[in-house]
Amino acid sequence: MVSIKDVAKEAGVAISTVSKVLNNYPNVSEATRKKVNEVVEKLGFVPNTVAATLSSKRTGRVALLIKLNLSTQASDEINMQYISGAVHKAKELQLDVITVFTSMIEDMTLDEVKNYFRSQGIRGIIIYGLTTKDKILHKLIDCGEFKIVVVDAPMVNENTSSVGVNHAKAQYDIAKKTITENKCKKILYLAGDEDGYVTAERLEGIRKLADEKKLKLTVRNGKFSELRARELTMRFSKNNDCVVCASDIMAIGAMKALIDMDIFRPVCGFDGIILMGYVGKQMNTVKQDFVEISGRAVEELSRLLSGEAGRKVVMKHTLVRIKYEDIIV
Amino acid sequence: MVSIKDVAKEAGVAISTVSKVLNNYPNVSEATRKKVNEVVEKLGFVPNTVAATLSSKRTGRVALLIKLNLSTQASDEINMQYISGAVHKAKELQLDVITVFTSMIEDMTLDEVKNYFRSQGIRGIIIYGLTTKDKILHKLIDCGEFKIVVVDAPMVNENTSSVGVNHAKAQYDIAKKTITENKCKKILYLAGDEDGYVTAERLEGIRKLADEKKLKLTVRNGKFSELRARELTMRFSKNNDCVVCASDIMAIGAMKALIDMDIFRPVCGFDGIILMGYVGKQMNTVKQDFVEISGRAVEELSRLLSGEAGRKVVMKHTLVRIKYEDIIV
DNA sequence: TTGTATGCGTTATCAG
DNA sequence: CTGATAACGCATACAA
């Protein structure tokens, strides 16, 4: 294995000098910098992240904390994009990432969780899909020992950033598009689980729209469940002329229910997953670029790791219409 | 951070003794072993895997090498289960895992790939979905520097194990079930991409069945593509009374084509993904437990890492029938 | 059976 | 601007 020592010897400089070049330290002459880089290239040297992590306080590892919903694979699609986006960006930024599932820490105490992350050399964590019920995770955020980025939750402080789209606006936009296209007046809104932070935000969006357009709004808690969306649609869609859902998975449940009931109502969802194309009817939905969101979360974590303060990062969303022809490959 | 040093001090023994207890070395008296374990418990000590990896030659890290098909999310579901199964088992076995996508190494030379893995402290790799076209990966397997487990490919040598179901038998079983239930005589078989190792194995299974039952067998290369399966079904299903597909995603394409053509043919797939439930018609398929397969791959890698020789591990499959009611939650 | 000492490949702190 | 050298936390050969 070619190490920093080999590079130093070959370039005729000290190990520490090589390290400085590698880490873009300021106090290095252009000449030596150039020479070292040449040798690095020539020897095909790649810094050992394990050693770097052990030695440095900055160069920590990063954990992706992912929630697994075994039964629904809508989340698989999203999680896969989260992981992919993060891993690729991490490679670009020379960060070392490990994937952790909430199920692995769910019956640990705060101290155990901390010890676990410490033992893995973790200094930064990206939390996807935090809910108000995740007590331990909230404590983890508050304890201040780790730099944390929460995706789709509003936490922001010195060590914590939040990344996500503007859910209120996105919900407003997609619903407005849908009701305008179909001239709807009475909306059945299937909200997400009340523990989720995005639920309230999206609700705010639909409420604003209903207010502005003087629409009749019926809100029901669909809990992000396809089955529940199906049941609620069967019960309440007759008296409404449109079903707005806080997630694609609920939109699918609603649409399949409508098909079974043999009545038509425009349905719109939220997320932009490919599964939408398999339902047989086109639907409007909000498309989030999960790969980009996750990549941005890694960048943000990198910022935090280098000492900067937490902040809120808003990502953009787009409105799309998904049908089978679009997704088949 | 509580380190091995703290444990040693508290227990009144040397660091090396603690290390020996931790790694289950034989030459430690029961008394000190007990005392050390008590202190470990009391202090909530968790060994630092980063330091262990750096120090030891045995305790390497493990990489999951995953192929990403951006456009089809059937693979998302499978990959997610692969990752989840591996990560959970790795935690159990105290192995350190990182996730790597083939896209991250696709334009690297063999040396670059090796350096990359070396720099990450990787000593073992699990390769999912290897094809005959992956030249660099084959060289990586042959070079002998890393312990490797291939999932669904027949490579076996001193440093390499293979893990997967018996694809020939599974294909045979599911097709037999389907033709028996429907009294079919003429099979349209949509095979997978010819680069995939499983393609030939599954083909062998269906050929054997056709021979045994004196069936007319039409084989077409569906390339694991939903769109291609759709086209082939449109063209060839009229003259056959059954469509057997080498993957669920092709089965979905075939079934949707049949629905659009408004004719009925029994269709069976291979994999057991949830997406099957969204097509509107029930289908037979082979269910693979990807979580378990991946977990087993990690166990196998752990064996290799501890010096044992490679071998072939055959996992079991089941035959299932998937419909919407089963998958909605 | 236990302890001591050295090294793994970096980063970081000081002198020079 | 550059170079010794001490950490980082653990494993292990060797000495006791």
XYZ file of C-alpha atoms (C1' of nucleotides) in Angstrom:
690
model
C 0.000 0.000 0.000
C 1.373 3.373 -1.036
C 1.213 5.725 1.942
C 1.870 9.355 2.626
C 5.338 8.289 3.722
C 6.162 6.979 0.249
C 4.967 10.188 -1.301
C 7.095 12.221 1.101
C 10.196 10.226 0.361
C 9.708 10.307 -3.385
C 9.053 14.041 -3.349
C 11.920 14.688 -0.990
C 9.829 16.494 1.611
C 8.490 15.774 5.079
C 5.344 13.818 5.753
C 3.711 16.802 7.322
C 4.302 18.822 4.199
C 2.535 16.253 2.095
C -0.337 16.293 4.520
C -0.581 20.039 4.211
C -0.692 19.870 0.444
C -3.327 17.181 0.569
C -5.510 19.204 2.865
C -5.022 22.489 1.054
C -3.297 24.275 3.850
C -2.272 27.817 2.999
C 1.351 27.863 4.115
C 2.911 25.839 1.353
C 4.979 27.198 -1.520
C 3.608 26.737 -4.973
C 6.714 24.833 -5.997
C 6.491 22.104 -3.361
C 2.762 21.926 -3.772
C 3.245 21.197 -7.432
C 5.952 18.640 -6.874
C 3.954 16.789 -4.233
C 0.898 16.685 -6.430
C 2.945 15.240 -9.239
C 4.227 12.447 -7.042
C 0.736 11.779 -5.738
C -0.415 11.403 -9.312
C 2.532 9.287 -10.327
C 2.208 6.873 -7.422
C -1.562 6.749 -7.611
C -1.711 7.649 -3.957
C -5.089 7.851 -2.293
C -5.190 9.052 1.329
C -6.311 6.489 3.853
C -9.579 7.793 5.235
C -9.468 5.429 8.154
C -6.220 6.861 9.433
C -7.387 10.380 8.709
C -10.544 9.824 10.686
C -8.655 8.443 13.616
C -6.218 11.297 13.660
C -8.263 14.327 12.820
C -11.063 16.093 14.592
C -12.390 17.567 11.380
C -12.306 14.637 9.018
C -14.921 12.591 10.792
C -17.184 10.077 9.291
C -20.776 10.706 8.470
C -23.771 8.504 9.181
C -26.944 8.381 7.135
C -29.771 7.564 9.470
C -32.542 5.960 7.490
C -35.985 4.810 8.453
C -37.022 1.539 6.955
C -40.645 0.811 6.192
C -40.402 -2.829 5.407
C -43.770 -3.178 3.805
C -44.013 -0.226 1.481
C -41.550 0.123 -1.293
C -42.433 3.679 -2.106
C -39.983 4.503 0.623
C -37.423 2.157 -0.900
C -37.321 4.265 -3.986
C -36.875 7.414 -1.956
C -34.346 5.953 0.450
C -32.296 4.529 -2.377
C -32.068 7.967 -3.908
C -31.161 9.448 -0.561
C -28.356 6.955 -0.118
C -27.132 7.282 -3.650
C -27.131 11.069 -3.567
C -25.297 11.138 -0.263
C -22.718 8.521 -1.128
C -21.819 10.144 -4.423
C -21.506 13.601 -2.952
C -19.526 12.224 -0.044
C -17.016 10.701 -2.380
C -16.660 14.030 -4.100
C -16.046 15.759 -0.777
C -13.783 12.979 0.490
C -16.101 12.176 3.334
C -16.532 8.710 4.696
C -20.160 7.615 4.950
C -21.840 4.740 6.659
C -25.479 3.791 6.446
C -27.426 3.206 9.628
C -31.040 2.212 9.978
C -33.173 3.481 12.827
C -34.067 -0.098 13.613
C -30.472 -0.609 14.687
C -30.658 1.974 17.432
C -34.306 1.943 18.342
C -34.036 0.346 21.712
C -30.853 2.046 22.783
C -30.618 4.756 25.397
C -29.176 8.120 24.479
C -25.813 7.167 25.945
C -25.735 3.935 24.039
C -26.529 5.681 20.810
C -23.820 8.225 21.467
C -21.307 5.534 22.280
C -22.269 3.678 19.171
C -21.660 6.671 16.947
C -18.489 7.580 18.783
C -17.176 4.074 18.378
C -17.742 4.357 14.655
C -15.839 7.596 14.479
C -19.000 9.420 13.522
C -18.932 13.190 13.827
C -21.848 14.077 11.616
C -25.284 12.584 11.048
C -27.951 13.100 8.432
C -31.390 12.235 9.711
C -34.054 11.473 7.137
C -37.717 11.648 8.007
C -37.492 12.708 11.624
C -40.802 12.746 13.475
C -41.836 14.449 16.672
C -41.942 11.061 18.329
C -38.240 10.315 17.934
C -37.288 11.346 21.453
C -33.783 9.942 21.453
C -32.955 11.590 18.166
C -34.121 14.929 19.490
C -31.855 14.531 22.471
C -29.066 13.587 20.138
C -29.606 16.814 18.256
C -29.747 18.832 21.446
C -26.678 17.325 23.064
C -24.491 19.199 20.611
C -21.810 16.563 20.325
C -22.586 15.769 16.711
C -23.088 17.931 13.696
C -26.490 17.079 12.298
C -28.496 17.768 9.169
C -32.181 16.948 9.287
C -33.955 16.381 6.016
C -37.575 17.533 6.105
C -37.675 18.747 9.691
C -37.354 22.320 10.900
C -34.521 21.934 13.425
C -31.852 24.602 13.157
C -29.204 25.592 15.658
C -25.468 26.033 16.016
C -24.764 22.394 15.121
C -27.850 21.588 13.118
C -29.052 22.460 9.652
C -32.282 21.593 7.936
C -32.653 20.729 4.265
C -35.854 20.254 2.318
C -38.317 21.756 -0.102
C -40.870 24.349 0.899
C -43.624 21.900 1.686
C -46.318 24.473 2.286
C -45.700 26.147 -1.046
C -45.348 22.842 -2.886
C -48.633 21.582 -1.503
C -50.268 24.868 -2.376
C -48.876 24.793 -5.919
C -49.816 21.250 -6.821
C -53.292 21.529 -5.362
C -53.879 24.819 -7.124
C -52.813 23.332 -10.442
C -55.093 20.362 -9.938
C -58.191 22.243 -8.898
C -57.686 24.805 -11.622
C -57.376 22.181 -14.331
C -60.513 20.479 -13.117
C -62.510 23.416 -11.794
C -62.917 21.854 -8.367
C -64.658 23.439 -5.439
C -64.670 20.793 -2.753
C -61.417 19.223 -1.716
C -60.872 16.055 0.229
C -57.407 16.388 1.726
C -55.665 13.291 2.987
C -52.999 14.482 5.377
C -49.938 12.602 6.508
C -49.199 11.179 9.886
C -49.438 13.855 12.531
C -46.034 12.919 13.937
C -44.293 13.980 10.747
C -43.012 17.532 10.576
C -43.954 17.899 6.938
C -47.572 17.101 7.684
C -48.235 20.420 9.369
C -46.400 22.352 6.692
C -48.302 20.765 3.855
C -51.540 21.280 5.721
C -50.720 24.936 6.002
C -50.328 25.073 2.234
C -53.649 23.494 1.446
C -55.400 25.655 4.052
C -54.018 28.780 2.490
C -55.286 27.699 -0.907
C -58.712 26.838 0.431
C -58.902 30.239 2.063
C -57.829 32.128 -1.005
C -60.101 30.286 -3.383
C -62.980 29.906 -0.958
C -62.992 26.154 -1.292
C -64.679 23.668 0.925
C -61.907 21.682 2.564
C -62.324 18.325 4.260
C -59.210 17.158 6.059
C -58.657 13.553 7.110
C -55.622 11.877 8.585
C -54.390 9.364 6.037
C -51.243 8.540 7.989
C -49.231 8.108 4.807
C -50.980 4.773 4.460
C -52.211 3.481 1.141
C -54.849 1.370 2.795
C -56.148 4.212 4.910
C -56.236 6.485 1.896
C -58.279 3.852 0.129
C -60.782 3.661 2.958
C -61.050 7.408 3.390
C -61.572 7.857 -0.316
C -64.359 5.296 -0.329
C -66.025 7.117 2.512
C -65.559 10.763 1.667
C -64.919 11.218 -2.023
C -68.569 11.217 -3.039
C -69.138 14.590 -1.431
C -65.996 16.120 -2.858
C -64.823 16.730 -6.368
C -61.114 16.280 -5.876
C -58.697 14.305 -3.694
C -55.478 16.007 -2.679
C -53.005 13.719 -0.950
C -49.961 14.520 1.127
C -48.045 11.646 -0.416
C -47.948 9.637 -3.616
C -48.565 6.429 -1.785
C -51.857 7.811 -0.493
C -52.662 9.174 -3.928
C -52.229 5.687 -5.321
C -54.525 4.233 -2.693
C -57.078 6.927 -3.402
C -56.922 6.516 -7.162
C -57.232 2.751 -7.018
C -60.229 3.153 -4.739
C -61.858 5.560 -7.183
C -61.236 3.142 -10.042
C -62.835 0.352 -8.030
C -65.776 2.595 -7.194
C -65.937 3.484 -10.862
C -66.156 7.210 -10.296
C -63.760 9.879 -11.397
C -62.085 12.470 -9.244
C -58.802 14.181 -9.975
C -56.153 13.067 -7.527
C -52.802 14.614 -6.803
C -49.915 13.327 -4.765
C -46.631 14.437 -3.306
C -43.099 13.118 -3.915
C -42.887 12.133 -7.558
C -42.141 8.448 -7.251
C -42.133 6.109 -10.216
C -44.751 3.872 -8.675
C -47.295 6.545 -9.622
C -46.984 5.368 -13.192
C -48.384 1.948 -12.405
C -51.818 2.976 -11.292
C -53.371 3.354 -14.697
C -54.428 6.990 -14.449
C -52.288 10.067 -14.719
C -51.826 12.110 -11.619
C -50.285 15.422 -10.738
C -47.637 15.339 -8.104
C -44.829 17.349 -6.580
C -41.493 16.055 -7.706
C -38.689 16.272 -5.192
C -35.179 15.544 -6.371
C -34.142 13.253 -3.547
C -30.700 12.653 -4.970
C -29.993 16.337 -5.029
C -31.568 16.954 -1.650
C -29.413 14.291 -0.081
C -26.304 15.524 -1.825
C -27.027 18.966 -0.524
C -27.475 17.575 2.956
C -23.980 16.121 2.761
C -22.570 19.446 1.592
C -24.329 21.148 4.427
C -22.964 18.654 6.911
C -19.514 19.254 5.535
C -20.019 22.945 6.213
C -21.061 22.258 9.783
C -18.113 19.933 10.247
C -15.751 22.694 9.268
C -17.117 24.885 12.008
C -19.795 26.935 10.368
C -23.189 27.435 11.966
C -26.407 25.642 11.126
C -28.958 27.152 8.806
C -32.038 26.360 6.826
C -31.616 25.255 3.228
C -34.636 25.279 0.955
C -34.578 23.078 -2.113
C -36.735 23.577 -5.150
C -39.574 21.370 -6.271
C -41.326 20.904 -9.586
C -44.869 20.002 -10.582
C -45.213 16.967 -12.805
C -47.741 14.601 -14.230
C -46.800 10.935 -14.207
C -48.134 8.255 -16.493
C -47.072 4.749 -17.457
C -45.501 5.764 -20.749
C -43.116 8.033 -18.881
C -41.729 5.475 -16.536
C -41.484 2.294 -18.560
C -37.966 1.447 -19.693
C -14.770 9.290 24.711
C -14.265 6.180 26.811
C -11.408 4.203 25.344
C -9.763 0.891 25.947
C -7.296 2.776 28.109
C -10.023 3.856 30.497
C -11.276 0.329 30.747
C -7.766 -0.945 31.452
C -7.193 1.600 34.174
C -10.553 1.025 35.833
C -10.094 -2.739 35.747
C -6.524 -2.500 36.912
C -5.071 -4.418 33.992
C -3.040 -3.633 30.880
C -4.505 -2.380 27.653
C -3.460 -5.505 25.820
C -5.340 -7.635 28.300
C -8.507 -5.711 27.647
C -7.941 -6.110 23.937
C -7.560 -9.836 24.363
C -10.770 -10.102 26.307
C -12.560 -8.035 23.706
C -11.348 -10.240 20.888
C -11.937 -13.490 22.706
C -8.346 -14.573 22.886
C -7.816 -17.876 24.660
C -5.037 -17.031 27.086
C -6.925 -14.966 29.617
C -7.966 -16.140 33.042
C -11.639 -16.356 33.740
C -11.260 -13.942 36.640
C -9.773 -11.065 34.665
C -12.066 -11.758 31.753
C -15.010 -11.338 34.051
C -13.650 -8.211 35.661
C -12.898 -6.584 32.332
C -16.319 -7.379 30.983
C -17.885 -5.823 34.046
C -15.981 -2.620 33.555
C -16.834 -2.599 29.860
C -20.477 -2.861 30.803
C -20.219 -0.278 33.557
C -18.476 2.300 31.390
C -20.613 1.562 28.347
C -17.466 1.058 26.364
C -17.785 0.316 22.663
C -14.588 -0.458 20.765
C -13.581 2.083 18.172
C -13.851 0.310 14.852
C -11.828 2.948 13.076
C -8.810 2.379 15.284
C -9.289 -1.358 15.126
C -9.369 -1.292 11.352
C -6.254 0.807 11.164
C -4.379 -1.395 13.553
C -5.392 -4.880 12.600
C -5.021 -6.841 9.422
C -8.034 -8.982 10.217
C -10.586 -6.393 11.222
C -11.050 -4.859 7.822
C -14.009 -3.024 6.522
C -16.476 -4.388 4.049
C -17.856 -2.712 0.951
C -21.235 -3.370 -0.627
C -20.900 -2.843 -4.334
C -24.269 -2.000 -5.757
C -25.473 -1.406 -9.269
C -27.849 1.451 -9.644
C -30.514 1.452 -12.317
C -31.711 4.973 -12.039
C -34.823 4.548 -14.092
C -36.375 1.394 -12.741
C -37.331 1.234 -9.143
C -37.832 -2.498 -9.075
C -34.130 -2.597 -8.419
C -34.517 0.012 -5.695
C -36.670 -2.341 -3.732
C -34.160 -5.144 -4.140
C -31.108 -3.031 -3.470
C -32.669 -1.544 -0.380
C -33.191 -5.019 0.995
C -29.666 -5.958 0.087
C -28.297 -2.971 1.944
C -30.548 -3.419 4.909
C -29.782 -7.111 5.245
C -26.067 -6.527 4.998
C -25.932 -3.584 7.367
C -27.922 -5.338 10.048
C -25.902 -8.515 9.865
C -22.692 -6.516 9.816
C -23.632 -4.801 13.015
C -24.281 -8.152 14.594
C -20.867 -9.418 13.479
C -19.125 -6.163 14.426
C -18.103 -5.502 10.870
C -17.816 -2.052 9.428
C -19.684 -1.618 6.145
C -19.673 1.067 3.518
C -21.897 1.309 0.499
C -20.339 1.853 -2.903
C -22.112 2.197 -6.224
C -20.613 0.841 -9.412
C -21.067 4.257 -10.960
C -18.398 5.528 -8.578
C -15.723 3.243 -9.966
C -16.874 2.690 -13.517
C -14.206 4.657 -15.271
C -11.356 3.680 -13.009
C -8.552 1.331 -13.954
C -7.958 -1.779 -11.900
C -5.170 -0.083 -9.987
C -7.312 2.906 -9.230
C -10.088 0.719 -7.972
C -7.684 -1.201 -5.796
C -6.191 1.977 -4.415
C -9.616 3.307 -3.726
C -10.614 0.265 -1.709
C -7.274 0.144 0.040
C -7.571 3.765 1.007
C -10.912 3.019 2.563
C -9.492 0.184 4.590
C -11.597 -2.283 2.645
C -10.606 -5.923 2.901
C -13.810 -7.567 1.781
C -16.345 -6.786 -0.932
C -19.815 -8.040 -1.703
C -20.686 -7.689 -5.366
C -24.355 -7.693 -6.283
C -25.512 -8.440 -9.801
C -22.170 -9.063 -11.454
C -22.339 -9.516 -15.223
C -19.899 -11.048 -17.636
C -19.181 -7.581 -18.957
C -17.732 -6.231 -15.732
C -14.101 -6.713 -16.738
C -12.541 -4.710 -13.950
C -14.550 -6.495 -11.317
C -13.456 -9.836 -12.661
C -9.851 -8.744 -12.430
C -10.530 -7.539 -8.925
C -11.794 -10.991 -8.035
C -8.831 -12.673 -9.668
C -6.179 -10.472 -8.138
C -6.726 -12.144 -4.798
C -6.065 -9.099 -2.668
C -9.629 -8.835 -1.419
C -12.014 -11.356 -0.001
C -15.114 -11.272 -2.167
C -18.633 -12.628 -2.092
C -20.603 -12.484 -5.323
C -24.356 -12.585 -5.096
C -25.943 -14.359 -8.065
C -22.779 -15.214 -9.969
C -20.948 -18.535 -10.000
C -17.457 -17.386 -9.019
C -15.810 -19.518 -6.374
C -12.155 -19.763 -5.423
C -9.858 -19.474 -2.446
C -10.902 -15.875 -1.723
C -14.321 -15.848 -3.301
C -17.690 -17.272 -2.347
C -20.934 -17.194 -4.221
C -24.356 -16.774 -2.635
C -27.728 -17.089 -4.317
C -30.762 -19.235 -4.922
C -30.786 -22.126 -7.350
C -32.005 -20.154 -10.320
C -32.442 -23.118 -12.642
C -34.596 -24.948 -10.167
C -36.550 -21.854 -9.207
C -37.316 -21.069 -12.822
C -38.311 -24.652 -13.368
C -40.553 -24.682 -10.318
C -42.434 -21.495 -10.976
C -42.969 -22.246 -14.645
C -44.169 -25.729 -13.858
C -46.636 -24.406 -11.316
C -47.938 -21.860 -13.785
C -48.353 -24.173 -16.756
C -49.908 -26.844 -14.601
C -52.473 -24.487 -13.140
C -53.375 -23.268 -16.596
C -52.793 -26.363 -18.688
C -50.427 -24.571 -21.037
C -48.599 -26.170 -23.919
C -46.828 -23.322 -25.658
C -44.562 -21.097 -23.626
C -43.217 -17.702 -24.537
C -40.123 -17.255 -22.411
C -38.711 -13.776 -21.950
C -35.119 -14.229 -20.885
C -32.919 -11.722 -19.118
C -29.965 -9.858 -20.480
C -27.403 -12.274 -21.830
C -24.647 -10.586 -19.834
C -26.220 -11.631 -16.571
C -25.050 -14.891 -15.044
C -28.508 -15.782 -13.820
C -29.901 -15.578 -17.331
C -28.242 -18.786 -18.479
C -29.169 -20.602 -15.293
C -32.815 -19.668 -15.513
C -32.838 -20.575 -19.169
C -31.531 -23.984 -18.274
C -34.450 -24.419 -15.891
C -37.105 -23.554 -18.416
C -35.454 -25.725 -21.071
C -35.482 -28.668 -18.750
C -39.168 -28.186 -18.092
C -39.988 -27.847 -21.774
C -38.114 -31.058 -22.461
C -39.781 -32.990 -19.719
C -43.278 -31.839 -20.526
C -42.831 -31.757 -24.292
C -43.780 -28.122 -24.477
C -43.246 -25.781 -27.343
C -40.801 -23.165 -26.102
C -40.199 -19.793 -27.718
C -37.294 -17.896 -26.172
C -36.777 -14.183 -26.664
C -34.265 -11.851 -25.077
C -36.217 -9.418 -22.939
C -33.090 -7.840 -21.429
C -34.795 -7.379 -18.064
C -36.584 -4.454 -19.698
C -40.224 -3.741 -19.049
C -40.594 -1.977 -22.354
C -38.991 -4.792 -24.305
C -41.145 -7.325 -22.521
C -44.146 -5.310 -23.543
C -43.127 -5.286 -27.175
C -42.237 -8.957 -27.260
C -45.513 -9.850 -25.641
C -47.429 -7.847 -28.214
C -45.607 -9.654 -30.971
C -45.419 -13.221 -29.767
C -48.070 -13.921 -27.187
C -50.818 -14.692 -29.692
C -49.177 -17.931 -30.720
C -48.455 -18.992 -27.170
C -50.668 -19.712 -24.221
C -48.413 -18.578 -21.424
C -45.680 -15.985 -20.784
C -42.858 -16.965 -18.461
C -40.544 -14.115 -17.568
C -37.082 -14.160 -16.065
C -37.896 -11.133 -13.905
C -40.886 -9.474 -12.299
C -40.272 -6.260 -14.126
C -40.638 -8.075 -17.449
C -43.672 -9.903 -16.129
C -45.240 -6.551 -15.356
C -44.493 -5.287 -18.843
C -45.934 -8.448 -20.325
C -49.054 -8.384 -18.213
C -49.780 -4.745 -18.916
C -49.353 -5.448 -22.620
C -51.821 -8.338 -22.401
C -54.312 -6.144 -20.587
C -53.960 -3.500 -23.269
C -54.394 -6.142 -25.969
C -57.379 -7.394 -24.034
C -56.347 -11.026 -24.155
C -55.543 -13.313 -21.284
C -52.409 -15.345 -20.801
C -51.014 -16.519 -17.499
C -47.790 -14.679 -16.716
C -45.168 -15.530 -14.151
C -42.187 -13.542 -12.957
C -39.085 -13.895 -10.884
C -37.988 -12.021 -7.730
C -41.107 -11.391 -5.679
C -41.135 -7.618 -5.611
C -44.031 -5.609 -4.236
C -44.510 -3.749 -7.475
C -46.131 -6.919 -8.813
C -49.159 -6.061 -6.750
C -49.846 -2.893 -8.677
C -50.529 -4.399 -12.061
C -54.102 -5.392 -11.494
C -53.787 -9.105 -12.144
C -52.345 -11.766 -9.907
C -49.150 -13.391 -11.001
C -47.012 -16.256 -9.831
C -43.451 -15.438 -9.046
C -40.359 -16.746 -7.319
C -39.792 -14.986 -4.050
C -36.203 -14.443 -3.029
C -35.485 -13.219 0.467
C -33.007 -10.518 -0.414
C -32.527 -9.455 3.180
C -31.542 -12.935 4.168
C -29.410 -13.490 1.084
C -27.479 -10.334 1.774
C -27.096 -11.161 5.440
C -25.770 -14.524 4.490
C -23.333 -12.891 2.089
C -21.956 -10.865 4.977
C -21.586 -13.962 7.116
C -19.822 -15.663 4.275
C -17.496 -12.724 3.833
C -16.754 -12.810 7.515
C -15.750 -16.445 7.112
C -13.445 -15.611 4.232
C -11.944 -12.753 6.209
C -11.046 -15.119 8.993
C -9.064 -17.223 6.580
C -11.455 -19.887 5.436
C -11.795 -20.833 1.792
C -14.489 -19.745 -0.633
C -17.479 -21.941 -1.356
C -20.876 -21.913 -2.949
C -23.872 -21.121 -0.756
C -27.324 -21.924 -2.054
C -30.264 -20.070 -0.568
C -33.822 -21.225 -0.698
C -36.644 -19.709 -2.692
C -40.417 -19.891 -2.416
C -43.231 -19.728 -4.919
C -45.819 -17.041 -4.314
C -48.747 -15.333 -5.902
C -48.910 -11.580 -5.481
C -51.986 -9.406 -5.636
C -52.895 -5.898 -4.583
C -54.636 -6.932 -1.397
C -51.428 -8.532 -0.169
C -49.209 -5.558 -0.551
C -51.347 -2.591 0.449
C -50.639 -1.271 3.926
C -1.351 -15.538 32.290
C -0.168 -10.651 32.043
C 2.273 -6.465 30.696
C 5.412 -3.578 27.569
C 6.418 -1.624 23.414
C 5.800 -0.776 18.653
C 3.199 0.227 14.608
C -1.048 1.170 11.572
C -1.434 6.143 8.262
C -2.884 10.382 9.268
C -3.339 15.142 11.395
C -1.761 18.795 14.315
C 1.449 21.310 17.237
C 5.462 23.371 17.575
C 10.253 24.608 16.616
C 13.303 25.928 13.258
C 7.487 27.971 4.554
C 9.170 23.307 6.239
C 10.148 19.422 9.273
C 10.290 16.616 13.664
C 7.250 14.508 16.719
C 3.373 13.539 19.566
C -1.141 12.073 19.464
C -5.582 9.141 17.680
C -7.375 3.986 19.752
C -6.376 -0.358 19.098
C -3.825 -5.033 17.901
C 0.001 -7.880 18.469
C 4.753 -9.774 18.835
C 7.508 -10.336 22.471
C 9.150 -10.105 27.145
C 8.259 -11.034 31.862
